[in-house]
CSV table of C-alpha atoms in Angstrom, one decimal:
chain,number,residue,atom,x,y,z
X,874,UNK,CA,-11.8,-0.5,-27.3
X,875,UNK,CA,-10.7,-1.6,-23.8
X,876,UNK,CA,-12.2,-4.8,-22.3
X,877,UNK,CA,-11.8,-5.5,-18.6
X,878,UNK,CA,-12.6,-8.9,-17.2
X,879,UNK,CA,-13.0,-9.5,-13.4
X,880,UNK,CA,-13.0,-12.7,-11.3
X,881,UNK,CA,-14.5,-14.0,-9.2
X,882,UNK,CA,-18.0,-12.7,-9.4
X,883,UNK,CA,-18.7,-13.6,-5.8
X,884,UNK,CA,-16.4,-14.2,-3.0
X,885,UNK,CA,-17.1,-15.3,0.6
X,886,UNK,CA,-14.4,-15.2,3.2
X,887,UNK,CA,-14.4,-15.5,7.0
X,888,UNK,CA,-13.5,-12.4,9.0
X,889,UNK,CA,-9.8,-12.1,9.4
X,890,UNK,CA,-9.0,-14.0,6.2
X,891,UNK,CA,-7.6,-12.4,3.0
X,892,UNK,CA,-9.5,-11.7,-0.2
X,893,UNK,CA,-8.1,-11.5,-3.7
X,894,UNK,CA,-9.9,-10.1,-6.7
X,895,UNK,CA,-8.3,-10.3,-10.2
X,896,UNK,CA,-8.8,-8.3,-13.3
X,897,UNK,CA,-7.4,-8.5,-16.8
X,898,UNK,CA,-7.4,-5.8,-19.5
X,899,UNK,CA,-7.0,-5.9,-23.2
X,900,UNK,CA,-5.5,-2.5,-24.2
X,901,UNK,CA,-1.8,-2.4,-23.7
X,902,UNK,CA,-1.9,1.4,-23.7
X,903,UNK,CA,-4.0,1.5,-20.6
X,904,UNK,CA,-2.0,3.0,-17.8
X,905,UNK,CA,-4.4,3.8,-14.9
X,906,UNK,CA,-6.1,1.2,-12.8
X,907,UNK,CA,-8.5,2.2,-10.0
X,908,UNK,CA,-10.5,0.0,-7.7
X,909,UNK,CA,-13.9,1.1,-6.4
X,910,UNK,CA,-16.0,-0.2,-3.6
X,911,UNK,CA,-19.8,0.1,-3.9
X,912,UNK,CA,-22.3,-0.6,-1.1
X,913,UNK,CA,-25.9,-1.3,-2.0
X,914,UNK,CA,-27.6,1.8,-3.4
X,915,UNK,CA,-24.5,4.0,-2.9
X,916,UNK,CA,-22.0,5.6,-5.1
X,917,UNK,CA,-18.7,3.8,-6.1
X,918,UNK,CA,-15.9,5.0,-3.8
X,919,UNK,CA,-12.3,4.9,-4.9
X,920,UNK,CA,-10.3,2.8,-2.5
X,921,UNK,CA,-7.0,2.5,-4.2
X,922,UNK,CA,-5.5,3.0,-7.6
X,923,UNK,CA,-2.2,2.3,-9.4
X,924,UNK,CA,-0.5,3.6,-12.5
X,925,UNK,CA,1.5,1.7,-14.9
X,926,UNK,CA,4.9,3.0,-13.7
X,927,UNK,CA,4.7,1.0,-10.5
X,928,UNK,CA,4.1,-2.7,-9.8
X,929,UNK,CA,2.5,-2.6,-6.4
X,930,UNK,CA,0.9,-0.1,-4.0
X,931,UNK,CA,-0.3,-0.6,-0.5
X,932,UNK,CA,-2.6,1.3,1.8
X,933,UNK,CA,-3.1,-0.3,5.2
X,934,UNK,CA,-5.1,-3.5,4.7
X,935,UNK,CA,-5.5,-2.9,0.9
X,936,UNK,CA,-2.9,-3.5,-1.8
X,937,UNK,CA,-3.0,-3.6,-5.5
X,938,UNK,CA,-0.5,-5.4,-7.8
X,939,UNK,CA,0.0,-4.8,-11.5
X,940,UNK,CA,1.6,-7.0,-14.1
X,941,UNK,CA,1.9,-5.0,-17.3
X,942,UNK,CA,3.3,-7.9,-19.3
X,943,UNK,CA,0.4,-10.2,-18.6
X,944,UNK,CA,-2.1,-7.3,-18.5
X,945,UNK,CA,-3.6,-8.1,-15.2
X,946,UNK,CA,-3.9,-6.5,-11.8
X,947,UNK,CA,-5.2,-7.7,-8.5
X,948,UNK,CA,-6.8,-6.3,-5.3
X,949,UNK,CA,-5.7,-7.8,-2.0
X,950,UNK,CA,-7.6,-7.2,1.2
X,951,UNK,CA,-6.0,-8.6,4.3
X,952,UNK,CA,-7.6,-9.1,7.8
X,953,UNK,CA,-11.0,-8.7,6.3
X,954,UNK,CA,-13.8,-7.2,8.4
X,955,UNK,CA,-17.6,-7.3,8.0
X,956,UNK,CA,-17.6,-3.7,6.8
X,957,UNK,CA,-15.5,-4.8,3.8
X,958,UNK,CA,-18.6,-6.6,2.5
X,959,UNK,CA,-19.6,-4.8,-0.7
X,960,UNK,CA,-19.2,-5.0,-4.5
X,961,UNK,CA,-15.8,-4.2,-5.8
X,962,UNK,CA,-15.1,-3.0,-9.3
X,963,UNK,CA,-11.8,-2.7,-11.1
X,964,UNK,CA,-11.4,-0.3,-14.0
X,965,UNK,CA,-8.8,0.7,-16.6
X,966,UNK,CA,-8.2,3.8,-18.6
X,967,UNK,CA,-5.7,5.3,-20.9
X,968,UNK,CA,-4.3,8.7,-19.9
X,969,UNK,CA,-4.7,11.1,-22.8
X,970,UNK,CA,-3.6,14.2,-20.8
X,971,UNK,CA,-7.2,15.1,-19.8
X,972,UNK,CA,-9.9,13.2,-17.9
X,973,UNK,CA,-10.0,9.8,-19.3
X,974,UNK,CA,-13.0,7.5,-19.6
X,975,UNK,CA,-12.9,4.3,-17.4
X,976,UNK,CA,-13.8,0.8,-18.5
X,977,UNK,CA,-15.2,-1.2,-15.6
X,978,UNK,CA,-15.0,-4.8,-14.8
X,979,UNK,CA,-18.1,-6.8,-14.1
X,980,UNK,CA,-17.8,-6.5,-10.3
X,981,UNK,CA,-17.1,-8.9,-7.4
X,982,UNK,CA,-19.5,-9.3,-4.6
X,983,UNK,CA,-17.5,-9.8,-1.4
X,984,UNK,CA,-19.1,-11.2,1.7
X,985,UNK,CA,-17.2,-11.3,4.9
X,986,UNK,CA,-18.8,-13.7,7.4
X,987,UNK,CA,-18.3,-13.8,11.1
A,678,UNK,CA,-11.0,14.3,-4.0
A,679,UNK,CA,-13.8,16.1,-5.7
A,680,UNK,CA,-17.2,16.4,-4.0
A,681,UNK,CA,-20.0,15.6,-6.4
A,682,UNK,CA,-23.7,15.9,-5.8
A,683,UNK,CA,-26.7,14.7,-7.8
A,684,UNK,CA,-30.3,15.8,-7.8
A,685,UNK,CA,-32.8,14.2,-7.5
A,686,UNK,CA,-31.7,11.1,-5.7
A,687,UNK,CA,-34.9,9.3,-6.7
A,688,UNK,CA,-37.5,10.0,-9.3
A,689,UNK,CA,-40.6,8.1,-10.4
A,690,UNK,CA,-42.3,9.2,-13.6
A,691,UNK,CA,-44.9,8.1,-16.1
A,692,UNK,CA,-43.9,6.6,-19.4
A,693,UNK,CA,-43.5,9.2,-22.0
A,694,UNK,CA,-42.4,12.0,-19.8
A,695,UNK,CA,-38.9,13.6,-19.6
A,696,UNK,CA,-36.7,13.6,-16.6
A,697,UNK,CA,-33.8,15.9,-15.9
A,698,UNK,CA,-30.9,14.9,-13.6
A,699,UNK,CA,-28.4,17.4,-12.3
A,700,UNK,CA,-24.8,16.6,-11.5
A,701,UNK,CA,-22.8,19.3,-9.6
A,702,UNK,CA,-19.1,19.5,-8.8
A,703,UNK,CA,-19.0,21.3,-5.5
A,704,UNK,CA,-15.3,22.0,-5.1
A,705,UNK,CA,-13.7,21.3,-8.4
A,706,UNK,CA,-13.9,23.0,-11.7
A,707,UNK,CA,-14.8,20.1,-13.9
A,708,UNK,CA,-14.2,20.5,-17.6
A,709,UNK,CA,-15.2,16.9,-18.0
A,710,UNK,CA,-17.9,14.9,-16.4
A,711,UNK,CA,-19.1,11.4,-17.2
A,712,UNK,CA,-22.6,9.8,-17.1
A,713,UNK,CA,-23.0,6.2,-16.3
A,714,UNK,CA,-26.0,3.8,-16.1
A,715,UNK,CA,-26.1,0.9,-13.8
A,716,UNK,CA,-28.8,-1.8,-13.9
A,717,UNK,CA,-29.4,-4.0,-10.8
A,718,UNK,CA,-26.4,-6.3,-10.0
A,719,UNK,CA,-24.5,-5.1,-13.0
A,720,UNK,CA,-21.5,-3.0,-13.6
A,721,UNK,CA,-21.3,0.7,-14.5
A,722,UNK,CA,-21.7,1.4,-18.2
A,723,UNK,CA,-20.5,4.7,-19.6
A,724,UNK,CA,-23.1,6.5,-21.5
A,725,UNK,CA,-21.4,9.7,-22.5
A,726,UNK,CA,-18.6,12.1,-21.7
A,727,UNK,CA,-19.8,15.6,-21.0
A,728,UNK,CA,-17.5,18.4,-22.0
A,729,UNK,CA,-18.0,21.9,-20.7
A,730,UNK,CA,-18.9,24.3,-23.5
A,731,UNK,CA,-19.1,21.7,-26.2
A,732,UNK,CA,-21.2,18.7,-27.3
A,733,UNK,CA,-21.1,15.5,-25.3
A,734,UNK,CA,-19.4,12.4,-26.7
A,735,UNK,CA,-21.7,9.4,-26.6
A,736,UNK,CA,-20.7,5.8,-26.4
A,737,UNK,CA,-21.8,3.4,-29.1
A,738,UNK,CA,-25.4,2.4,-28.8
A,739,UNK,CA,-26.4,5.3,-26.7
A,740,UNK,CA,-29.0,7.5,-28.4
A,741,UNK,CA,-28.0,11.1,-28.2
A,742,UNK,CA,-31.5,12.4,-28.9
A,743,UNK,CA,-32.9,10.4,-26.1
A,744,UNK,CA,-30.3,11.2,-23.5
A,745,UNK,CA,-29.6,14.9,-23.8
A,746,UNK,CA,-26.6,16.2,-22.0
A,747,UNK,CA,-25.8,19.8,-21.3
A,748,UNK,CA,-22.6,21.0,-19.6
A,749,UNK,CA,-23.0,24.7,-19.5
A,750,UNK,CA,-20.6,25.5,-16.6
A,751,UNK,CA,-17.6,24.1,-14.9
A,752,UNK,CA,-19.8,22.9,-12.0
A,753,UNK,CA,-22.9,21.6,-13.6
A,754,UNK,CA,-23.9,18.9,-16.1
A,755,UNK,CA,-27.4,17.8,-16.7
A,756,UNK,CA,-28.8,14.6,-18.2
A,757,UNK,CA,-32.3,14.6,-19.6
A,758,UNK,CA,-34.0,11.3,-20.3
A,759,UNK,CA,-36.6,12.2,-23.0
A,760,UNK,CA,-39.8,10.2,-23.5
A,761,UNK,CA,-38.8,7.8,-20.7
A,762,UNK,CA,-40.0,4.2,-20.9
A,763,UNK,CA,-39.8,1.4,-18.3
A,764,UNK,CA,-36.7,0.0,-19.9
A,765,UNK,CA,-34.9,3.3,-19.0
A,766,UNK,CA,-35.4,2.6,-15.3
A,767,UNK,CA,-31.9,2.4,-13.9
A,768,UNK,CA,-29.4,3.9,-11.5
A,769,UNK,CA,-27.8,6.9,-13.2
A,770,UNK,CA,-24.5,8.1,-11.8
A,771,UNK,CA,-22.3,11.0,-12.8
A,772,UNK,CA,-18.6,11.4,-12.1
A,773,UNK,CA,-16.2,14.3,-12.2
A,774,UNK,CA,-12.9,13.7,-14.0
A,775,UNK,CA,-9.9,15.3,-12.5
A,776,UNK,CA,-6.8,16.0,-14.5
A,777,UNK,CA,-5.0,13.1,-12.8
A,778,UNK,CA,-7.3,10.4,-14.2
A,779,UNK,CA,-9.2,9.9,-11.0
A,780,UNK,CA,-12.9,10.0,-11.2
A,781,UNK,CA,-15.2,10.9,-8.3
A,782,UNK,CA,-18.8,9.8,-8.4
A,783,UNK,CA,-22.0,11.4,-7.4
A,784,UNK,CA,-24.5,9.6,-5.2
A,785,UNK,CA,-26.6,8.5,-8.1
A,786,UNK,CA,-30.2,9.0,-9.2
A,787,UNK,CA,-32.6,6.1,-9.2
A,788,UNK,CA,-35.1,6.5,-12.0
A,789,UNK,CA,-38.2,4.4,-12.1
A,790,UNK,CA,-40.5,4.7,-15.1
A,791,UNK,CA,-44.0,3.4,-14.7
């Protein structure tokens, strides 16, 4: 089955700096890669996703890049703000035409300090 | 995205009792829902895929007789933890799978077994 590794496990940045979180996956057939943000005790919230037919996607301060050859994808957050502090999870799935199960990475705890 | 609710949000029960958790898709007809378990400071682990009108598909290592899943309608899936024990204490989260791969999560249920 799919295996997703995520690094780093913790990340501390100063407000205004950029944060980068990296994930690798094992199943070359995976073609959907979402990123979720989870605040303490809350549900994971989808912040951005990318499919294997594109290499990069951007939404305001958040961007995701995908390298299919190397089987890795990254989340980039620019101009970080204190409210970006949370745990971020990457995930991967293989589209089978119906709702597909996600395999999650181990999570990155991001702390944005003033 | 899909709006997903869960009930109850928190439950405390005695060891040996059964607990039922409901997951509702409020604005999307979900043929597929997913149940996850999340231990403190850990990632989301998929327990089972809930299919409307048919038996759930359980992940390896998840006891189907202990975690009973019923998905009788397009808007409701239930997870029953039977004969709960302290090691079953966890954060249980459901998600709704849309046809486009994206999953939207419920707010989670924190189960504490005394």
